[in-house]
mmCIF file of C-alpha atoms in Angstrom:
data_model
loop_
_atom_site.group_PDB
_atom_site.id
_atom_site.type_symbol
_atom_site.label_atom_id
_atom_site.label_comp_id
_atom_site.label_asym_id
_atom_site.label_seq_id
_atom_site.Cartn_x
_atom_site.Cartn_y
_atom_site.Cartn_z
ATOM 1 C CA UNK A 1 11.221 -17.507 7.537
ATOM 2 C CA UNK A 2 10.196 -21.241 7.430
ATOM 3 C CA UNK A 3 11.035 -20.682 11.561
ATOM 4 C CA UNK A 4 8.971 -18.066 12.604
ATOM 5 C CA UNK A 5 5.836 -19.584 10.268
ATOM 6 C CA UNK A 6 6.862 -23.221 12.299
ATOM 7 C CA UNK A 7 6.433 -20.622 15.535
ATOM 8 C CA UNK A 8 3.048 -19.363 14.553
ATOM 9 C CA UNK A 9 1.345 -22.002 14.385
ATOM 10 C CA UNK A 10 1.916 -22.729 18.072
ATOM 11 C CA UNK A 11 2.269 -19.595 19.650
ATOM 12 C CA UNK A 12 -0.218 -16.134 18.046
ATOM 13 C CA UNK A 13 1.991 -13.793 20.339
ATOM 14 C CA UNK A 14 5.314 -14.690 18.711
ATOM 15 C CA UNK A 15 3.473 -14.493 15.392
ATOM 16 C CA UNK A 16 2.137 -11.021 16.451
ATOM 17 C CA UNK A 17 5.488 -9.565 17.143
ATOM 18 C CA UNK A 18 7.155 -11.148 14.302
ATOM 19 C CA UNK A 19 4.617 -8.849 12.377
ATOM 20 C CA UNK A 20 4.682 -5.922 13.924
ATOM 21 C CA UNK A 21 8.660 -6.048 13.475
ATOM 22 C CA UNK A 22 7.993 -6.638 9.582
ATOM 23 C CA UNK A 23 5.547 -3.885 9.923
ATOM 24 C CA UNK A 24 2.704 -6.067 8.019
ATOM 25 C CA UNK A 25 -0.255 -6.695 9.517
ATOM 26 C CA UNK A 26 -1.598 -10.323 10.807
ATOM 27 C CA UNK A 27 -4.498 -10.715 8.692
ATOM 28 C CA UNK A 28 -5.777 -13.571 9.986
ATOM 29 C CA UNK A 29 -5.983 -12.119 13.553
ATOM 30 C CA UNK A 30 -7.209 -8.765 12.633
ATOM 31 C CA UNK A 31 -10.100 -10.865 10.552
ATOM 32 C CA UNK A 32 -10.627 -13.578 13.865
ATOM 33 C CA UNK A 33 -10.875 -10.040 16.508
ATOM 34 C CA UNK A 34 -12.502 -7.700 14.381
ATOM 35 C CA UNK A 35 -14.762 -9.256 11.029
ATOM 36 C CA UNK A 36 -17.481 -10.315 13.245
ATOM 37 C CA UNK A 37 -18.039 -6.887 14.523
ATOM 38 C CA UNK A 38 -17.105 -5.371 10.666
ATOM 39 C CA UNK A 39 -19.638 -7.826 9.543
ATOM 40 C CA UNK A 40 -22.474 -6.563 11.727
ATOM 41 C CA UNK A 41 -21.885 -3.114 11.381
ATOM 42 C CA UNK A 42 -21.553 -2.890 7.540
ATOM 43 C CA UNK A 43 -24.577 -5.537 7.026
ATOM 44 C CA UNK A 44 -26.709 -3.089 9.791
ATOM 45 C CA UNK A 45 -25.662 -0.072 7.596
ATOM 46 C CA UNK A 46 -25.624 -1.129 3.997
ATOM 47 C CA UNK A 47 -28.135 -3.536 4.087
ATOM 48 C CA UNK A 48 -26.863 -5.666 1.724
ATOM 49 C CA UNK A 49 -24.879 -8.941 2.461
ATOM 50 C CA UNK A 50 -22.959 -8.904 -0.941
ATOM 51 C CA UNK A 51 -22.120 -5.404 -0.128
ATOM 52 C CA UNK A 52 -21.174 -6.366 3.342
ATOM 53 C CA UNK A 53 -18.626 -9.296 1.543
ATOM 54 C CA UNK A 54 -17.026 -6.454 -1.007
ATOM 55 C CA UNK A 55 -16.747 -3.973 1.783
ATOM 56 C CA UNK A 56 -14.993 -6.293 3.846
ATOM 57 C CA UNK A 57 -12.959 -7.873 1.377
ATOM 58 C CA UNK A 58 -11.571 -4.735 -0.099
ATOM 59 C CA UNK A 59 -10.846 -3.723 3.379
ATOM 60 C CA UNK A 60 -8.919 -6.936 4.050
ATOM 61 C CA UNK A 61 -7.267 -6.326 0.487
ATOM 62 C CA UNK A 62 -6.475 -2.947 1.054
ATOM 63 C CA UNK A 63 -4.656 -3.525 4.653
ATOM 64 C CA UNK A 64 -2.525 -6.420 2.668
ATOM 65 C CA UNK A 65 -1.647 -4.223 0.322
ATOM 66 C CA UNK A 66 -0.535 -0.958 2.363
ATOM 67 C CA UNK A 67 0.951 -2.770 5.553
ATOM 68 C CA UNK A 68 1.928 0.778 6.846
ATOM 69 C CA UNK A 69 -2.239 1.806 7.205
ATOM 70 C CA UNK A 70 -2.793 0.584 10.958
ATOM 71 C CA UNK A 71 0.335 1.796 12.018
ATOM 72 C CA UNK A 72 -0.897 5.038 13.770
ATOM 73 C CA UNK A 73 -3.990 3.924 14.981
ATOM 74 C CA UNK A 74 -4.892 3.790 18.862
ATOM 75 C CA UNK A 75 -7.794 1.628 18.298
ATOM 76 C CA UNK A 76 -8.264 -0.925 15.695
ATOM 77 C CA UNK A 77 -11.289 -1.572 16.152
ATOM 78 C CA UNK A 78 -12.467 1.928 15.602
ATOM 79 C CA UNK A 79 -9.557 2.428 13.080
ATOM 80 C CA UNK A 80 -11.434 -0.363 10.199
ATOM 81 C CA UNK A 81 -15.370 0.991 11.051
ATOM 82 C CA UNK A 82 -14.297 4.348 10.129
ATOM 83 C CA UNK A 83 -12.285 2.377 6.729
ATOM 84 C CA UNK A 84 -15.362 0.485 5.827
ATOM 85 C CA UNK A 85 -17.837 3.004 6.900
ATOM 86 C CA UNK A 86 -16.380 5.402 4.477
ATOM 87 C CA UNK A 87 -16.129 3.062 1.781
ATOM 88 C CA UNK A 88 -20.008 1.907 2.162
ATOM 89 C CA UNK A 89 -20.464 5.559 1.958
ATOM 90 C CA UNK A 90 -18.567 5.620 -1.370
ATOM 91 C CA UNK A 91 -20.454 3.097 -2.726
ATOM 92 C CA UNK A 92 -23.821 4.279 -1.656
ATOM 93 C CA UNK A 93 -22.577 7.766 -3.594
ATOM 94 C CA UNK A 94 -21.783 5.672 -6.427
ATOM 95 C CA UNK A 95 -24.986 4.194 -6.625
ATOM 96 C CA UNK A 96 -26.825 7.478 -6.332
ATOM 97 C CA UNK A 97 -28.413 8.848 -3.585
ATOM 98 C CA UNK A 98 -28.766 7.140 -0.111
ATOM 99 C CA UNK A 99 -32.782 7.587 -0.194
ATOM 100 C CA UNK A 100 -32.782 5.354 -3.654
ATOM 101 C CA UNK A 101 -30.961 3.183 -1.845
ATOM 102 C CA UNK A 102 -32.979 2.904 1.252
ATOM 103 C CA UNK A 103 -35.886 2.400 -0.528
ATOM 104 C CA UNK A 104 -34.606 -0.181 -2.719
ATOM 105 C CA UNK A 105 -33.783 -2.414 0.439
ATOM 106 C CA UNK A 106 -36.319 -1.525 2.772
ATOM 107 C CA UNK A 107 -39.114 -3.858 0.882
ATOM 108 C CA UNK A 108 -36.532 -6.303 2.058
ATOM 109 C CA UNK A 109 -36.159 -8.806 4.933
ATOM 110 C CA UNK A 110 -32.585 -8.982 5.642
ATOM 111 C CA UNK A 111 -31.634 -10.844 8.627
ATOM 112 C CA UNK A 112 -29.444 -8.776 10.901
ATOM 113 C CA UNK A 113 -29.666 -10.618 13.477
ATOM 114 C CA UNK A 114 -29.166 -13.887 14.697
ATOM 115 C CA UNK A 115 -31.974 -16.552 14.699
ATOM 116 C CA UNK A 116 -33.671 -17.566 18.046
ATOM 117 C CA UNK A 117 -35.737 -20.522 19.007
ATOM 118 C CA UNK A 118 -38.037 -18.078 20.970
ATOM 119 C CA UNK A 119 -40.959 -17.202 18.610
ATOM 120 C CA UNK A 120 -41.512 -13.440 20.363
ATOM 121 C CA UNK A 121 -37.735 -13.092 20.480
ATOM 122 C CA UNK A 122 -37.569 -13.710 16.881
ATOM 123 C CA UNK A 123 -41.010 -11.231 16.247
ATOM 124 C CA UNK A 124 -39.170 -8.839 18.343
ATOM 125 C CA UNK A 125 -35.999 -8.890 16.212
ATOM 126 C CA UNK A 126 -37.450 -9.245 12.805
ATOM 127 C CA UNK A 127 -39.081 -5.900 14.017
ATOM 128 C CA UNK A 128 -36.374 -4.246 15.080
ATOM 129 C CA UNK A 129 -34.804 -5.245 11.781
ATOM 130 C CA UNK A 130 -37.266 -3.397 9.718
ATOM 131 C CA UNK A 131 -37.234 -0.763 12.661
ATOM 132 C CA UNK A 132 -33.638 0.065 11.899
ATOM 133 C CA UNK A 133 -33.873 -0.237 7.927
ATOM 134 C CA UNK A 134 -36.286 2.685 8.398
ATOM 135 C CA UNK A 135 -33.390 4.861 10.305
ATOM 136 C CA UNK A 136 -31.184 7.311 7.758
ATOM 137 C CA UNK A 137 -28.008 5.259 7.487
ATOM 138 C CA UNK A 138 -26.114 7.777 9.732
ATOM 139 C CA UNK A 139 -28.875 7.593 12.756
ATOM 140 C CA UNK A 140 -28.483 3.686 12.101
ATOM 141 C CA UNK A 141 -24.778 3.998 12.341
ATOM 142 C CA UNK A 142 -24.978 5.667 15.298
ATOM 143 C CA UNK A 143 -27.441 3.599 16.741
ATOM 144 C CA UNK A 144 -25.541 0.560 15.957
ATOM 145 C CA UNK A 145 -22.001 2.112 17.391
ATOM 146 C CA UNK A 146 -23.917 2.511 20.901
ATOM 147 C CA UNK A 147 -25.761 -0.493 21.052
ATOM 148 C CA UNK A 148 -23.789 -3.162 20.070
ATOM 149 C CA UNK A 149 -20.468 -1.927 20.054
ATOM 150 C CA UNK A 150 -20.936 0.066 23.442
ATOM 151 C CA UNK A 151 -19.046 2.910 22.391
ATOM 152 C CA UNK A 152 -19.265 6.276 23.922
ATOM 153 C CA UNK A 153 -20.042 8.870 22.256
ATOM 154 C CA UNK A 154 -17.071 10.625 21.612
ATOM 155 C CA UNK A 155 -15.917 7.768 20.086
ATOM 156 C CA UNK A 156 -18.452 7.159 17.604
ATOM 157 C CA UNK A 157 -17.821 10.704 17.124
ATOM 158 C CA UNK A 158 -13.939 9.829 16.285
ATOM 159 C CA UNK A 159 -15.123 6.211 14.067
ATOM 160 C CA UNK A 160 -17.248 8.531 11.885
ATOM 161 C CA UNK A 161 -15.594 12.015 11.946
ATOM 162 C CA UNK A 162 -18.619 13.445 13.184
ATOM 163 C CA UNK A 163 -18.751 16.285 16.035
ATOM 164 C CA UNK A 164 -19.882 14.167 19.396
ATOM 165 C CA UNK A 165 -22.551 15.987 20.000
ATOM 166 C CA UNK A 166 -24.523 15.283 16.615
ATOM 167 C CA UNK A 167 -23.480 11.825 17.339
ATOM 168 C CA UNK A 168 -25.436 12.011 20.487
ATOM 169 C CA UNK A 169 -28.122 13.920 18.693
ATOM 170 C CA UNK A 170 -28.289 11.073 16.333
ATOM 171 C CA UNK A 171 -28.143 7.995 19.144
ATOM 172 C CA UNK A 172 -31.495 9.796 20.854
ATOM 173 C CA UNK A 173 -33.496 10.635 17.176
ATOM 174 C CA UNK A 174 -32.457 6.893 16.401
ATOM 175 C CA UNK A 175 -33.890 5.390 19.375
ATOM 176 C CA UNK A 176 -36.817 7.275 19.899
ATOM 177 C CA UNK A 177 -37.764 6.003 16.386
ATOM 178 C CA UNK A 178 -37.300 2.425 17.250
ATOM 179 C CA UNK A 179 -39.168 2.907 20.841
ATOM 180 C CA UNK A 180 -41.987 4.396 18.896
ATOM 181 C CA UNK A 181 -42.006 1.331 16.205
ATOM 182 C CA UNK A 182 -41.271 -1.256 18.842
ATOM 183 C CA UNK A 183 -43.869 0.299 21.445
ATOM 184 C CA UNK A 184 -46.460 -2.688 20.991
ATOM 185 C CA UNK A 185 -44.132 -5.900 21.249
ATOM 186 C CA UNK A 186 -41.819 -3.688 23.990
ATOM 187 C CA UNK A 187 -45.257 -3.134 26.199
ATOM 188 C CA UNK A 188 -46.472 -6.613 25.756
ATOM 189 C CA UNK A 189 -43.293 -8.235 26.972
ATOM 190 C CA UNK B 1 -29.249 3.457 29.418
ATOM 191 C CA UNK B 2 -32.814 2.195 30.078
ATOM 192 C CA UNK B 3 -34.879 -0.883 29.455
ATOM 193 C CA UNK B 4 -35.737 -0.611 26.713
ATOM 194 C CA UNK B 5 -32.093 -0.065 25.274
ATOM 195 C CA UNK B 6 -30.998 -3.028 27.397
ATOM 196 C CA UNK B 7 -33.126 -4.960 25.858
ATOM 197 C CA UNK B 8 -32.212 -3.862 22.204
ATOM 198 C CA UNK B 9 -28.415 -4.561 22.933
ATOM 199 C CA UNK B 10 -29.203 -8.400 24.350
ATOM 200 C CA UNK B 11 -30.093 -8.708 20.677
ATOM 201 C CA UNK B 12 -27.215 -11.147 19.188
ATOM 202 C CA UNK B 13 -26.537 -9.994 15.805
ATOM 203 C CA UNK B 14 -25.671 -12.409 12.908
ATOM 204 C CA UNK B 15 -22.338 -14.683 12.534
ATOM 205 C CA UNK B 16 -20.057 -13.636 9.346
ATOM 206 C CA UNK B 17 -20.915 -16.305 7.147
ATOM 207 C CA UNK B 18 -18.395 -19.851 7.672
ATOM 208 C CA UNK B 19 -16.915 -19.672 4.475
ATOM 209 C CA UNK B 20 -15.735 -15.876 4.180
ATOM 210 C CA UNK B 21 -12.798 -15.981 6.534
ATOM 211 C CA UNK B 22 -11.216 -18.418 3.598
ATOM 212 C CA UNK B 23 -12.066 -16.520 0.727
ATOM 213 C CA UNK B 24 -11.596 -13.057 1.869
ATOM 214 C CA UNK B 25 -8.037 -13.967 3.142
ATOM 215 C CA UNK B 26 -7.538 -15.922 0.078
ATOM 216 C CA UNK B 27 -8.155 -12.350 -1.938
ATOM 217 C CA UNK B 28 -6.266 -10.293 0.386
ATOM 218 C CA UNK B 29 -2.906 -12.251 -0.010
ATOM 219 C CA UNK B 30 -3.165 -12.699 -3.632
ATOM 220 C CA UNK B 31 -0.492 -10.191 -5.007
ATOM 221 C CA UNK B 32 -1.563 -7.199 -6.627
ATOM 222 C CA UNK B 33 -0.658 -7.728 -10.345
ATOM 223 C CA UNK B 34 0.409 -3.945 -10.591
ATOM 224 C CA UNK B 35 2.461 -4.324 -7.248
ATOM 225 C CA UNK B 36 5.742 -4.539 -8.172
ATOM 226 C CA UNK B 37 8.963 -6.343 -5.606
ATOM 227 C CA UNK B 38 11.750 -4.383 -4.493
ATOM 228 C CA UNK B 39 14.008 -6.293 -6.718
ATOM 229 C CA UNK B 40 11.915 -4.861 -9.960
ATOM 230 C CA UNK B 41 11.408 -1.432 -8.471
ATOM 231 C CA UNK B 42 13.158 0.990 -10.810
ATOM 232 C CA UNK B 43 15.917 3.669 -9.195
ATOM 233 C CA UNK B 44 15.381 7.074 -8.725
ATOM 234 C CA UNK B 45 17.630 7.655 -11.820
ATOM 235 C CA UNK B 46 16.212 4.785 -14.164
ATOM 236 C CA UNK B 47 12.071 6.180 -13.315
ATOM 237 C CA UNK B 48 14.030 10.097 -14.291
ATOM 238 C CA UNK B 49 15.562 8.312 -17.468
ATOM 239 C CA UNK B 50 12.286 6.463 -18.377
ATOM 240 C CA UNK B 51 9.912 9.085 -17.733
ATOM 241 C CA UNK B 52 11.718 12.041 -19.518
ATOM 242 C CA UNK B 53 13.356 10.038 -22.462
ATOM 243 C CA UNK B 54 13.265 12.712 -25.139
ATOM 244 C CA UNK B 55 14.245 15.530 -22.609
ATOM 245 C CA UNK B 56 17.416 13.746 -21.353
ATOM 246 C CA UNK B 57 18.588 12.825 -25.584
ATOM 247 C CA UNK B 58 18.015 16.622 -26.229
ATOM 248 C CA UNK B 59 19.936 17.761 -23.061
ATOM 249 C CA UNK B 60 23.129 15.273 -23.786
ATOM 250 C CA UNK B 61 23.006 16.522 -27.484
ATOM 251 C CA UNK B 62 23.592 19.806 -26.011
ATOM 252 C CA UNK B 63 26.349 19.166 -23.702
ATOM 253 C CA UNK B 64 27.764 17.001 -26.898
ATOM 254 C CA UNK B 65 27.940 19.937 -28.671
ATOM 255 C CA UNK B 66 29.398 22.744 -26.325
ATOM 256 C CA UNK B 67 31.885 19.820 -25.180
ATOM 257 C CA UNK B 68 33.067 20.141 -29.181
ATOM 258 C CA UNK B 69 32.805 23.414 -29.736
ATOM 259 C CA UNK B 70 34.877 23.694 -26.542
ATOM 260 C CA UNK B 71 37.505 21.270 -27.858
ATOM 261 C CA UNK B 72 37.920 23.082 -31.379
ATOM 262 C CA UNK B 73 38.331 26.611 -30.028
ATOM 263 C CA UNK B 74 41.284 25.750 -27.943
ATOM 264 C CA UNK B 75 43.415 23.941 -30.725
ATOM 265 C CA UNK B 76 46.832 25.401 -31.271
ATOM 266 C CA UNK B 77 46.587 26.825 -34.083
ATOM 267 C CA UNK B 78 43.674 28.551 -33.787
ATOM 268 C CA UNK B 79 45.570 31.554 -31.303
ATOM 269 C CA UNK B 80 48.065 32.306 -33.273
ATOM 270 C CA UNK B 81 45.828 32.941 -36.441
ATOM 271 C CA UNK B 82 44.547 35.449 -35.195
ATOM 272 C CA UNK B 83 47.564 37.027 -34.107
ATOM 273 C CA UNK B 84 48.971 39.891 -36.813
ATOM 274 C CA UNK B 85 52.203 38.565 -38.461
ATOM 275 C CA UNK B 86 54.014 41.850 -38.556
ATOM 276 C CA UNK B 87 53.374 44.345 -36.271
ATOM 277 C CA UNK B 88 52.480 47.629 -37.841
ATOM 278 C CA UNK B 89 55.914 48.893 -38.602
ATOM 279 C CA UNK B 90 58.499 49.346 -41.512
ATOM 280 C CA UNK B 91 59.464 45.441 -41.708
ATOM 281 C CA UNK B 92 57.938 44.786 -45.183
ATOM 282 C CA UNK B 93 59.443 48.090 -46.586
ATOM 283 C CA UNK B 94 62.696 47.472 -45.408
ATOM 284 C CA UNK B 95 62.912 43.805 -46.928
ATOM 285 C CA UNK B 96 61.391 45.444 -50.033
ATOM 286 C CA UNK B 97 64.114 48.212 -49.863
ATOM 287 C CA UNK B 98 67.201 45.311 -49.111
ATOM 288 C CA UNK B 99 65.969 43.704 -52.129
ATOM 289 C CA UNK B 100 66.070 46.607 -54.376
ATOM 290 C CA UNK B 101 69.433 47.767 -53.074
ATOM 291 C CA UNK B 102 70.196 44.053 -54.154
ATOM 292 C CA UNK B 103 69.003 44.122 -57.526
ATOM 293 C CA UNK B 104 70.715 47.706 -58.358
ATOM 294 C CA UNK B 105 74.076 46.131 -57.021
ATOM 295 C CA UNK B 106 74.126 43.174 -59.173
ATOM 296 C CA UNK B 107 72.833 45.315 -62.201
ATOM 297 C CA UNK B 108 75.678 48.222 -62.025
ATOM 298 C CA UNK B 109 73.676 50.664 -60.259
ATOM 299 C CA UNK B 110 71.321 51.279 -62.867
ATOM 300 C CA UNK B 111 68.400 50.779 -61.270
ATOM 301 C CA UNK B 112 66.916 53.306 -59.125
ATOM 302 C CA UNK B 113 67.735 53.618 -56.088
ATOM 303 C CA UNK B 114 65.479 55.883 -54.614
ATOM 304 C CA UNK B 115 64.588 54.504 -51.218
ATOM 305 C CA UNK B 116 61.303 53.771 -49.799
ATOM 306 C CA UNK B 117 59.590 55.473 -47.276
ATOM 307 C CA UNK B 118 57.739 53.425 -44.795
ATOM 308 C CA UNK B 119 54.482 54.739 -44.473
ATOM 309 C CA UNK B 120 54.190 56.268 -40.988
ATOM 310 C CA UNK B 121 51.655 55.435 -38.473
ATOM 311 C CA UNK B 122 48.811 56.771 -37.912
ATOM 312 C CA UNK B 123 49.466 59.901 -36.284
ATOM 313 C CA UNK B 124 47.435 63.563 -35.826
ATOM 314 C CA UNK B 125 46.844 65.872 -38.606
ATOM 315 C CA UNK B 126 49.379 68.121 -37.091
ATOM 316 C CA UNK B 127 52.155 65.988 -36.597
ATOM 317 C CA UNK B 128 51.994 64.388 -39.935
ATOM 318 C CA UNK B 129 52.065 67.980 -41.426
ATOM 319 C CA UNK B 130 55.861 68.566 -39.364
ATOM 320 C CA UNK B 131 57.013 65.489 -40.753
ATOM 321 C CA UNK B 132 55.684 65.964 -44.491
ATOM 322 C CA UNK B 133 57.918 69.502 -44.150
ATOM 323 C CA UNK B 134 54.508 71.278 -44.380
ATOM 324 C CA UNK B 135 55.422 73.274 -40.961
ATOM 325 C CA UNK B 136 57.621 75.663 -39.674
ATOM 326 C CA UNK B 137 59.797 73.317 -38.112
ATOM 327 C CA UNK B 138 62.249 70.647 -39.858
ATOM 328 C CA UNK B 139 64.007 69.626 -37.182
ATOM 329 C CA UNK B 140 64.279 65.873 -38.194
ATOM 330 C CA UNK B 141 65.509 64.584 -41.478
ATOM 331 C CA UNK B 142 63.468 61.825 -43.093
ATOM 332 C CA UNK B 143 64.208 58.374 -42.140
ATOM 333 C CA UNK B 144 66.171 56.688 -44.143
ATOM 334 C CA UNK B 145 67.299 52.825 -44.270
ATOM 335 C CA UNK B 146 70.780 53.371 -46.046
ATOM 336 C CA UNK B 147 73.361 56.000 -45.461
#
């Protein structure tokens, strides 16, 4: 054991296999290749960062825990949205209804995205931040899924277990939306 | 995809916070205090034996008993007690008539010597009634131990 933990250190690919032989997943490389994108996703749908942290902790918990879960997965990637999507939905259930929730956050400037030394960049974003808190979670979801995970549509369909084309349905809703609220600073750029 | 959604993905979105990747891996390897090691894992037999306690004392009670009972009915003694000692026949009388004959000898002959009859089977109405000299016929003489 002391071996193959002197190997990892040097090597990820001989760690990697020495995993998926144990059948237990490499935490610390599914965290490096997918948290960023987990991150962005839940903090874009939940809007919430200490929801964001429980979401993805319990994920990270939960894979440690059952090291058989990613085991018949074709994509991980896709595999852990669609585990912490449907555990922000859980929560948002447990918390009452989605609309509450929306409207307890939207008063709220949460910083989605990343800061920018370009004052109209940074307008622009701050608007599309409150542009996207005004979506229904799923159209945001969508929204996100396309945008910045450039998925297609029939797999956002597969992440969220929704038919493809109501996932398209949602992608156009969602972005006419944010054209509409981001008409002014879109035109003037 | 158009301008205008070109221009929404160029967006960057926000880094994870520095300090999560520690913490949240911390809390992921931390072992589940209900989690129990294959060495502590019960058997299929010991979870059967602790789940069901009561049900497995009243079941070995059971076969305790029929394991007994089993044991008792085939001592030796216990056949042959229920077996008859004489079969139903003229033994008994003919001891008791011996005797007699006995006693008369060694008394001079003054006791009565009048023989026995052993009482015969169980037979039908009608052939009791030959033998009891009640019929027509009287073809055999009554049995008789000593000439």
């Amino acid at each position: 054991m002391e071996i193959k933990y002197g190997i990892d250190k040097t090597n990820g690919l001989v760690r990697h296999v020495s995993n998926l032989m144990r059948d237990k997943p490499d935490l610390q490389r599914l965290y490096d290749e997918h948290a960023q994108a987990l991150f962005a996703f839940l903090l874009n749908f939940t809007r919430d960062e200490g929801d964001t942290r429980d979401l993805l902790q319990d994920m990270f918990v939960k894979l440690s825990r059952q090291p058989g879960l990613l085991r018949g997965a074709r994509n991980e990637r896709s595999f852990l949205i669609r585990l912490v999507h449907n555990a922000a939905i859980d929560l948002m259930r447990r918390r009452g209804t989605r609309n509450k929730h929306q409207e307890q956050f939207q008063g709220e400037q949460i910083p989605v995205f990343a800061p920018t030394p370009d004052p109209d960049e940074a307008e622009f974003r701050d608007e599309l931040a409150n542009a996207l808190a005004e979506l229904p979670a799923e159209q945001r979801a969508v929204v996100h899924l396309k945008l910045w995970e450039e998925l297609t549509f029939e797999q956002i369909a597969e992440t969220l277990g929704i038919p493809p084309n109501t996932a398209a349905s949602r992608y156009r809703y969602g972005l006419d939306k944010l054209r509409e609220r981001l008409r002014p600073l879109y035109e003037e750029t | 995809m158009d301008d205008f959604e070109k221009r929404l993905q160029r967006q960057n979105l926000r880094q994870v916070p520095a300090g999560w990747r520690e913490e949240i891996l911390a809390a992921a390897q931390t072992p589940d205090p209900g989690f129990k090691t294959s060495s502590e894992e019960p058997t299929v037999w010991g979870w059967l034996f602790a789940r069901f306690p009561v049900a497995w004392g009243a079941l070995g009670m059971l076969w305790a008993t029929i394991i007994a009972a089993n044991l008792l009915s085939s001592a030796p003694g216990s056949r042959t007690a229920m077996q008859p000692v004489f079969a139903a026949g003229t033994e008994p009388m003919a001891i008791w008539n011996l005797q007699r004959a006995e006693v008369s000898l060694l008394n001079g002959g003054l006791e009565d010597t009048t023989e026995l009859r052993p009482v015969a089977p169980l037979r039908p109405r009608n052939e009791r009634r030959r033998d009891e000299g009640h019929g027509a016929f009287l073809a055999e003489p009554p049995i008789r131990f000593f000439a």
